Tab-separated table of C-alpha atoms and ligand atoms in Angstrom:
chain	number	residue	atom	x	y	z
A	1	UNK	CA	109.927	3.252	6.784
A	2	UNK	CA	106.908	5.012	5.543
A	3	UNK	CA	103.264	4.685	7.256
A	4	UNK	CA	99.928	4.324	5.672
A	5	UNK	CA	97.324	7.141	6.155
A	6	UNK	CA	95.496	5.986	9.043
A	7	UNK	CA	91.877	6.611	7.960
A	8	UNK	CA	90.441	8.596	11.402
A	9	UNK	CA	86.780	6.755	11.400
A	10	UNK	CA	85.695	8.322	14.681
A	11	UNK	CA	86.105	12.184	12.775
A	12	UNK	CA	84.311	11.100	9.652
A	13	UNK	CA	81.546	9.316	11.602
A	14	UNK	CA	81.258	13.153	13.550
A	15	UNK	CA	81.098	14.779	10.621
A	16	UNK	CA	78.348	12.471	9.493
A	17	UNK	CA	76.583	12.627	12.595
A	18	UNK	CA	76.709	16.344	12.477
A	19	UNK	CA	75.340	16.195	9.327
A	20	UNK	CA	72.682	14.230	10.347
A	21	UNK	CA	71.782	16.342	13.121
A	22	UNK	CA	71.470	19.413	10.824
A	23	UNK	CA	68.810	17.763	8.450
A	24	UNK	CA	67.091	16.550	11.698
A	25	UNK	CA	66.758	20.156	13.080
A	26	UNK	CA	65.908	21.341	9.626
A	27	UNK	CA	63.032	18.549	9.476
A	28	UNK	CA	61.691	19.117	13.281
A	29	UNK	CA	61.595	22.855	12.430
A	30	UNK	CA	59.428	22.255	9.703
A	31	UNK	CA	56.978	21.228	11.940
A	32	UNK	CA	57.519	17.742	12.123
A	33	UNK	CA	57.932	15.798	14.146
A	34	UNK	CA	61.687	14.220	14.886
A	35	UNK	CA	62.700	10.629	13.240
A	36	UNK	CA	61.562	7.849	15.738
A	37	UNK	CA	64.073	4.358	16.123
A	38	UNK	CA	62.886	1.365	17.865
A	39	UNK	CA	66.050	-0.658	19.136
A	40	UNK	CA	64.871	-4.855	19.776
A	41	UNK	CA	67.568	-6.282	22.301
A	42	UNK	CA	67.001	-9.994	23.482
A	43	UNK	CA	68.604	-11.170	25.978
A	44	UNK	CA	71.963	-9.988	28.004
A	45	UNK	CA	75.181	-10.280	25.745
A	46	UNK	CA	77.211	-7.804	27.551
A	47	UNK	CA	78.511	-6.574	23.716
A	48	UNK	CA	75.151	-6.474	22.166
A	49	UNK	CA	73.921	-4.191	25.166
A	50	UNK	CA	76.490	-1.932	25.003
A	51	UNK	CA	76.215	-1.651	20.814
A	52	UNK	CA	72.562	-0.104	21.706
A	53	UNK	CA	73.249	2.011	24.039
A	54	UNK	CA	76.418	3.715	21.904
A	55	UNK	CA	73.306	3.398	18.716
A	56	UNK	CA	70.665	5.572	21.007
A	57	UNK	CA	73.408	7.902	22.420
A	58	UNK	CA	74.138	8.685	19.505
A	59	UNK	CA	70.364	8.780	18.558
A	60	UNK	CA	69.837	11.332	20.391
A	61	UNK	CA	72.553	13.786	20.023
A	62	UNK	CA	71.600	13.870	16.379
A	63	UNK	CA	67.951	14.435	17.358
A	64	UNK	CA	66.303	11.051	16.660
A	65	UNK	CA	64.179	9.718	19.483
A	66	UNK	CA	63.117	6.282	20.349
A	67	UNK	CA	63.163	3.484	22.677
A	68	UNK	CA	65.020	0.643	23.391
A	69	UNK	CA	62.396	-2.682	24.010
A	70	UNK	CA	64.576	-5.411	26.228
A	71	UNK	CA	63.851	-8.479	26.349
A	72	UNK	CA	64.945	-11.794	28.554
A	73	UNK	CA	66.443	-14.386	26.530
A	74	UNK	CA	63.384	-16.732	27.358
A	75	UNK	CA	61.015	-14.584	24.726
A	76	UNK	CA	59.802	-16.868	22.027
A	77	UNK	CA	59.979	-16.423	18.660
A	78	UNK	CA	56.291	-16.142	18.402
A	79	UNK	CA	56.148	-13.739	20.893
A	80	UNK	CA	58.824	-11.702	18.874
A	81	UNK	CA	57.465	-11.578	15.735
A	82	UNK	CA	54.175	-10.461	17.665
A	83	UNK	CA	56.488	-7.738	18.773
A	84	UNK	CA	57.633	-7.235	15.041
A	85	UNK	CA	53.688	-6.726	14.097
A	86	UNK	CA	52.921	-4.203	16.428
A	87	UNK	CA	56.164	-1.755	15.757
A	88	UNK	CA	55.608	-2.208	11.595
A	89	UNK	CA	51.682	-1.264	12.353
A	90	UNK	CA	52.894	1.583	14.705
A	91	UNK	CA	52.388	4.811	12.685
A	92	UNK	CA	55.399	6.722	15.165
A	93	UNK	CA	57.981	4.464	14.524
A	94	UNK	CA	59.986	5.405	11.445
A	95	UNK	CA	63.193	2.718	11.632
A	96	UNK	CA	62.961	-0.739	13.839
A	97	UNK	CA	66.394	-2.591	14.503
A	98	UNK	CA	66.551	-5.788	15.857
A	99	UNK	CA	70.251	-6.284	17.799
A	100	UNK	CA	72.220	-9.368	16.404
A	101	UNK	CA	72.650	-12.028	16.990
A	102	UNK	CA	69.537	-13.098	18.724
A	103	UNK	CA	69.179	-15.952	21.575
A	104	UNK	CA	69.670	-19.277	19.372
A	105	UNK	CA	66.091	-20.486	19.733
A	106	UNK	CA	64.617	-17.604	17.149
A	107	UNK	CA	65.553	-17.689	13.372
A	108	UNK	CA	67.039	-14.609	12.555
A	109	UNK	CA	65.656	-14.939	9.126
A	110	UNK	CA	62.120	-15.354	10.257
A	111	UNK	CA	62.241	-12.309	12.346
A	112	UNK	CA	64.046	-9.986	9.652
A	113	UNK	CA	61.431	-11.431	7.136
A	114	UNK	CA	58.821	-9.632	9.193
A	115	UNK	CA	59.994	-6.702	9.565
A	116	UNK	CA	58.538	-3.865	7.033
A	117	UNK	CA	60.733	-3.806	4.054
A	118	UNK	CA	60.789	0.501	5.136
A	119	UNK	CA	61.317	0.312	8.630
A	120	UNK	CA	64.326	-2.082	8.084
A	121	UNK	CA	67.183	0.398	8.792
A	122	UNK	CA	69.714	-2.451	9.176
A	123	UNK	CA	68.854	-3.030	5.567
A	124	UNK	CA	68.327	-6.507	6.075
A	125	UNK	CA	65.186	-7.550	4.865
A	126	UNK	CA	65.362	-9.221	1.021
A	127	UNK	CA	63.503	-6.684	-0.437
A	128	UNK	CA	66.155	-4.346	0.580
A	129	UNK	CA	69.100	-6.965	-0.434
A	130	UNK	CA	67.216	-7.012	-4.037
A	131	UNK	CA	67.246	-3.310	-4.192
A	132	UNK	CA	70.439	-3.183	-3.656
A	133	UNK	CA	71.004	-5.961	-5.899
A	134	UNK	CA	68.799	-4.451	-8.748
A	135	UNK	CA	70.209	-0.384	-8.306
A	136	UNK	CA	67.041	0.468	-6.361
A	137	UNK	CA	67.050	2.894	-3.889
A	138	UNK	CA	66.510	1.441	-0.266
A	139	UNK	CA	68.424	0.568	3.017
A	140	UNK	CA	71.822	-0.668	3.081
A	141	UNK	CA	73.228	-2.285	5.706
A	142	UNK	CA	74.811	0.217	8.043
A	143	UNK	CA	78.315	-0.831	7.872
A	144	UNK	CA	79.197	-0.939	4.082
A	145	UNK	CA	77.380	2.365	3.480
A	146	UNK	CA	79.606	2.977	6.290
A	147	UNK	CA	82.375	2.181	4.556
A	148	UNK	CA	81.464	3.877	1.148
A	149	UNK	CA	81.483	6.700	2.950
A	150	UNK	CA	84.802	6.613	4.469
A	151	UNK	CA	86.405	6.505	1.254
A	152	UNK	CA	84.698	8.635	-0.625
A	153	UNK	CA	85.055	11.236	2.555
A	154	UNK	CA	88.690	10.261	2.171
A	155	UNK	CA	89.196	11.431	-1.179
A	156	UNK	CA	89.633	7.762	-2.163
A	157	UNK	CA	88.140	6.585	-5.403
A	158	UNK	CA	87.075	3.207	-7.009
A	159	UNK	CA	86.290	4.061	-10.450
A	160	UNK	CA	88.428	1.196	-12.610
A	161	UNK	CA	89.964	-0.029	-9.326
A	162	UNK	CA	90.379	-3.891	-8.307
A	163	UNK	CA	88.497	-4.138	-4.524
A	164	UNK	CA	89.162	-7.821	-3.059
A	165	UNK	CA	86.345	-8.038	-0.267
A	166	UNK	CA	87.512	-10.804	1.996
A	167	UNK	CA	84.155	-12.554	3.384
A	168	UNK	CA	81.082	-12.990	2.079
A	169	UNK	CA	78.020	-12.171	4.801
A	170	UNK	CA	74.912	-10.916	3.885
A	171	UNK	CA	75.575	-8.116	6.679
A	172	UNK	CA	78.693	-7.129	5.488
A	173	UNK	CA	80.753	-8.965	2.448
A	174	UNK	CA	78.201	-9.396	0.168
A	175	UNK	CA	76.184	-5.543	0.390
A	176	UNK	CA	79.793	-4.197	-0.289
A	177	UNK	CA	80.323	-5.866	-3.253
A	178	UNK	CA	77.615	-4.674	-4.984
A	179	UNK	CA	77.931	-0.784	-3.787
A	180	UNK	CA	81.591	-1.285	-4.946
A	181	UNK	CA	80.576	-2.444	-8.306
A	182	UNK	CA	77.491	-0.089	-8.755
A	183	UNK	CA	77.749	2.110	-11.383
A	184	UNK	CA	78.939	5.288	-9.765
A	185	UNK	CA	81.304	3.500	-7.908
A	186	UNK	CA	82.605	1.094	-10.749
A	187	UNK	CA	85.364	-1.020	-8.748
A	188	UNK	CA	86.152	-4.605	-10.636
A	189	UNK	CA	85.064	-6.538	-7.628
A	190	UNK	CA	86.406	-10.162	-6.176
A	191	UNK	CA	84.742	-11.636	-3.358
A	192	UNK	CA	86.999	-14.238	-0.844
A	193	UNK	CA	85.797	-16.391	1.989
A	194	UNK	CA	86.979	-19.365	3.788
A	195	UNK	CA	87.752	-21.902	0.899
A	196	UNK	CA	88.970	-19.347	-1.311
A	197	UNK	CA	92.278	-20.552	-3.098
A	198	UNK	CA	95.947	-18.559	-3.189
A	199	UNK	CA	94.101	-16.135	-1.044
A	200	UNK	CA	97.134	-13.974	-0.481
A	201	UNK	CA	97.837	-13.778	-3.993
A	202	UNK	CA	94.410	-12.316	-4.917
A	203	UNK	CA	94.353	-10.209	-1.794
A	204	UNK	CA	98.046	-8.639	-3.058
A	205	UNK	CA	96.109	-8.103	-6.726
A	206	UNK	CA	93.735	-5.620	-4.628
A	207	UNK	CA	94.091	-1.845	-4.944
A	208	UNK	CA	91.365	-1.842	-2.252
A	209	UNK	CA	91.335	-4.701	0.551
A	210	UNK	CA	88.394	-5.051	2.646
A	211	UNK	CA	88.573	-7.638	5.417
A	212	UNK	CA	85.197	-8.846	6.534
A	213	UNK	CA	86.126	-12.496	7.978
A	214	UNK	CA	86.063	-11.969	11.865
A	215	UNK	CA	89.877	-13.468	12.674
A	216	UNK	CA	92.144	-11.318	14.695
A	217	UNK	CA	95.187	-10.759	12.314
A	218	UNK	CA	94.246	-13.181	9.687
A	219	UNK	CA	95.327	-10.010	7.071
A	220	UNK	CA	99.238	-10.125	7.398
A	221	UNK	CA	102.035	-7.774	5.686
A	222	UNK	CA	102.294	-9.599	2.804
A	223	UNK	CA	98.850	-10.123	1.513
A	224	UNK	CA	98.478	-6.338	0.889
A	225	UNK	CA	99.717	-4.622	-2.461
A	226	UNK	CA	102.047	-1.675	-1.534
A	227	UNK	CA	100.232	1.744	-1.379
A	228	UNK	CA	96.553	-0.336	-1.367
A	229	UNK	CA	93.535	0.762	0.544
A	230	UNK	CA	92.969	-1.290	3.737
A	231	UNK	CA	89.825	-1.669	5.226
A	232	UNK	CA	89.266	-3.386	8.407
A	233	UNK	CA	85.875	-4.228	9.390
A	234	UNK	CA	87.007	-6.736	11.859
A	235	UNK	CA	85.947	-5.867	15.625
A	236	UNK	CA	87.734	-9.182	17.619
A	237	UNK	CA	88.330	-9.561	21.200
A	238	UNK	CA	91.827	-10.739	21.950
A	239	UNK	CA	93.212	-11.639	25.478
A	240	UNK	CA	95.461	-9.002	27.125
A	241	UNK	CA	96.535	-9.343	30.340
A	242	UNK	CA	97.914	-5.852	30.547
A	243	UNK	CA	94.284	-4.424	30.198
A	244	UNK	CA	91.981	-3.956	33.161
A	245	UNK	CA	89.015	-6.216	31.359
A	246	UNK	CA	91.630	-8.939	30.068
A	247	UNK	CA	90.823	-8.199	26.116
A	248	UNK	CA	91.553	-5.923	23.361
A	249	UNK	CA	90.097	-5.362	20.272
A	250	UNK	CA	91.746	-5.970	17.549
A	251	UNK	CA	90.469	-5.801	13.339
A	252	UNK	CA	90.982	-8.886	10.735
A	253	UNK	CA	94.467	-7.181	9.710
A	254	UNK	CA	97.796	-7.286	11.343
A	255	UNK	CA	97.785	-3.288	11.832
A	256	UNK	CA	101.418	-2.263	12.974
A	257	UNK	CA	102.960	-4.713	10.199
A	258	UNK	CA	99.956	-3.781	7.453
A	259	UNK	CA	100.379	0.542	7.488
A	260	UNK	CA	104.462	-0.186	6.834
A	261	UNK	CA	102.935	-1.518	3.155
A	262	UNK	CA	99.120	0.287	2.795
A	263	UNK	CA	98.966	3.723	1.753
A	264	UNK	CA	95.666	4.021	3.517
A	265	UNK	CA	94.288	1.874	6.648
A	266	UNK	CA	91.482	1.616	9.319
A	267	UNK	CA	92.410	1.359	12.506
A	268	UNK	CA	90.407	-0.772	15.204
A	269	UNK	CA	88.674	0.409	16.934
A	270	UNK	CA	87.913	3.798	15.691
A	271	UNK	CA	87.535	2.925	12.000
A	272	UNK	CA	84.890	1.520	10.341
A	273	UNK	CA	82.849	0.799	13.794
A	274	UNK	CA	81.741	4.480	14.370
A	275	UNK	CA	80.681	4.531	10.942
A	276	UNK	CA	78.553	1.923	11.269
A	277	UNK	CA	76.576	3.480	13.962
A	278	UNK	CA	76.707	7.196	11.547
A	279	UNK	CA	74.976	5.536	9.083
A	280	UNK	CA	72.353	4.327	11.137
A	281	UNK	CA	71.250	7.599	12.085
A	282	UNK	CA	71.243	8.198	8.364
A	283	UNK	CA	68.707	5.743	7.350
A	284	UNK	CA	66.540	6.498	10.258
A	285	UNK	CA	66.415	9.766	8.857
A	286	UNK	CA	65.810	8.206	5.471
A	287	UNK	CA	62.720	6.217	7.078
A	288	UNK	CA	60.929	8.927	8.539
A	289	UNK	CA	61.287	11.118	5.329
A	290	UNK	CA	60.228	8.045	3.240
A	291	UNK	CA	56.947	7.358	6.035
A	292	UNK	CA	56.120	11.467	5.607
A	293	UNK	CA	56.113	11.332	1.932
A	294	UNK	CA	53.723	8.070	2.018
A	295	UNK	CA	55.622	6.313	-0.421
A	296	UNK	CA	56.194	3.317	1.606
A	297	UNK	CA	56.170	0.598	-1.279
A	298	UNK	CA	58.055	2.670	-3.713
A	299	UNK	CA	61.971	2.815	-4.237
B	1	BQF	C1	84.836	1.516	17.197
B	1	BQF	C2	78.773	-5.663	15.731
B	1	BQF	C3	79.723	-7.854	15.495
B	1	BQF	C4	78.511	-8.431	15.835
B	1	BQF	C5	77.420	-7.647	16.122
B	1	BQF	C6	82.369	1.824	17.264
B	1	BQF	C7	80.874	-0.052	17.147
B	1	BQF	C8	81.964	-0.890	17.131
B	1	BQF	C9	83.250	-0.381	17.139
B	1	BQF	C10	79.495	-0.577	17.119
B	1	BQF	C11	78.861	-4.214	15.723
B	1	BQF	C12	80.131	-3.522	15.380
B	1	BQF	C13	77.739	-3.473	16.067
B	1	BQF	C14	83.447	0.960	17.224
B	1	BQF	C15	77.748	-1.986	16.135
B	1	BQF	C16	79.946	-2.043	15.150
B	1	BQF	O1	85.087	2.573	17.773
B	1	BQF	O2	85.692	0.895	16.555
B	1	BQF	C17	81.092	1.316	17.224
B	1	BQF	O3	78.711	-0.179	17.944
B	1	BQF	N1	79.088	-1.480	16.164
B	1	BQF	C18	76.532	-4.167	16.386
B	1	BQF	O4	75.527	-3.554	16.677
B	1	BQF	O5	76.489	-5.492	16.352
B	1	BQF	C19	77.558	-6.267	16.069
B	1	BQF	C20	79.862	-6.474	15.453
């Protein structure tokens, strides 16, 4: 039986990285100084804590300094959004990230909402959503740039092609679907979530499947159309007693039965995840080159 090009997401996000780094040096040696990345993390989720510290390793091999602000889970909202004020008024920071999810006493939506619109390097403030929405040039959420880059890295186009994005979050489902139908990118684009009917069939109608739902193996064998792009953006933890923590990770797709039908797939981890964290750097780059040129309120 014939296997799927595994897509290696840990060699493109390098290359990315290394990229990054590059344009860094080229920017500190111009005198300037380097791109500066406030990381918020509230509270102790053992996975959020260890997402910042892979985002300011990598931070700092590129180049990018910054700071990491931890907080107990106690912090009030108030007192975060005061927290919010000061790093937006704070001429030396270039990109602020606030780690999701936060405790469930602060609105997520009232924090991003004060963020500045061109510090937001998770590309989640509206005004970034409605640049993206309107063409506009902006931030985009880390992991579908992420994943734009993949396959255009891979040699993989979308022009004319049918892309079937299965979930519909504002970090991740939705932000896709409108790179992927951009003009440049021109994919005919179907979005799926959870009361989406005959989801199989539309999934096997997809030349590019992108599963964004957050269910271990919900993407089986015979949803995918044979020789189709698989994307899995999927990072679950599934019990295994044969590892020394108890868990695995594991994407939204069934891997070893999906690359016996896909002629390209993610794995997980190693796909899309490191891209995620590429990308980041990017933007922060982005930011400070945006701050230098003073054109903070312009696209
Ligand atoms: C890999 C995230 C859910 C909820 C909040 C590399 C990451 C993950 C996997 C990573 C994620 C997922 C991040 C791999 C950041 C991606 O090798 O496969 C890197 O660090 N991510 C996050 O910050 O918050 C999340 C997923």
């Amino acid at each position: 039986m014939q296997q799927a090009n595994t897509i290696d997401g840990r060699a493109i996000a390098r290359a990315v990285r290394t990229e990054v780094r590059s344009k860094v040096d080229a920017w500190t040696a111009g005198g300037r100084r380097p791109p500066y990345l406030t990381v918020v993390l509230v509270g102790d989720n053992p996975a959020s804590a260890s997402y910042v510290r892979g985002k300011m390793r990598a931070s700092a091999q590129a180049g990018i300094a910054g700071d990491t602000l931890r907080f107990e889970s106690s912090l009030t909202e108030e007192s975060l959004l005061g927290v919010i004020d000061r790093l937006n008024a704070d001429r030396s920071v270039d990109g602020i990230l606030v780690q999701l999810p936060l405790p469930g006493h602060i609105n997520d939506r009232r924090i991003i909402a004060r963020l500045s619109p061109d510090k937001d390097v998770d590309g989640l403030h509206v005004v970034n959503a409605g640049r993206l929405a309107a063409g506009q040039a902006g931030f985009v959420p880390c992991t579908p740039a992420g994943i734009m880059e993949l396959l255009r890295r891979s040699g993989i186009t979308t022009s004319g092609k049918r892309a079937v994005v299965v979930g519909r979050s504002n970090l991740v489902g939705k932000p896709l679907a409108q790179l992927l139908m951009q003009k440049g990118a021109d994919a005919t684009v179907t979005v799926c979530h959870s009361r989406t009917r005959n989801l199989s069939v539309v999934c096997r109608e997809a030349d590019i499947l992108v599963a964004a739902i957050g269910r271990a193996g919900l993407i089986t064998a015979g949803m995918i159309k044979p020789g189709a792009v698989v994307i899995d953006v999927g990072i679950n933890r599934v019990d295994d007693p044969a590892r020394e923590r108890g868990y695995r990770l594991a994407g939204d797709v069934d891997f070893e039965a999906a690359r016996r039908v896909a002629g390209w797939i993610t794995p997980v981890p190693g796909g899309v995840g490191p891209m995620t964290i590429a990308m980041l750097l990017s933007n922060t780059l982005f930011a400070a080159q945006r701050h230098a040129a003073g054109n903070n309120n312009r696209a």
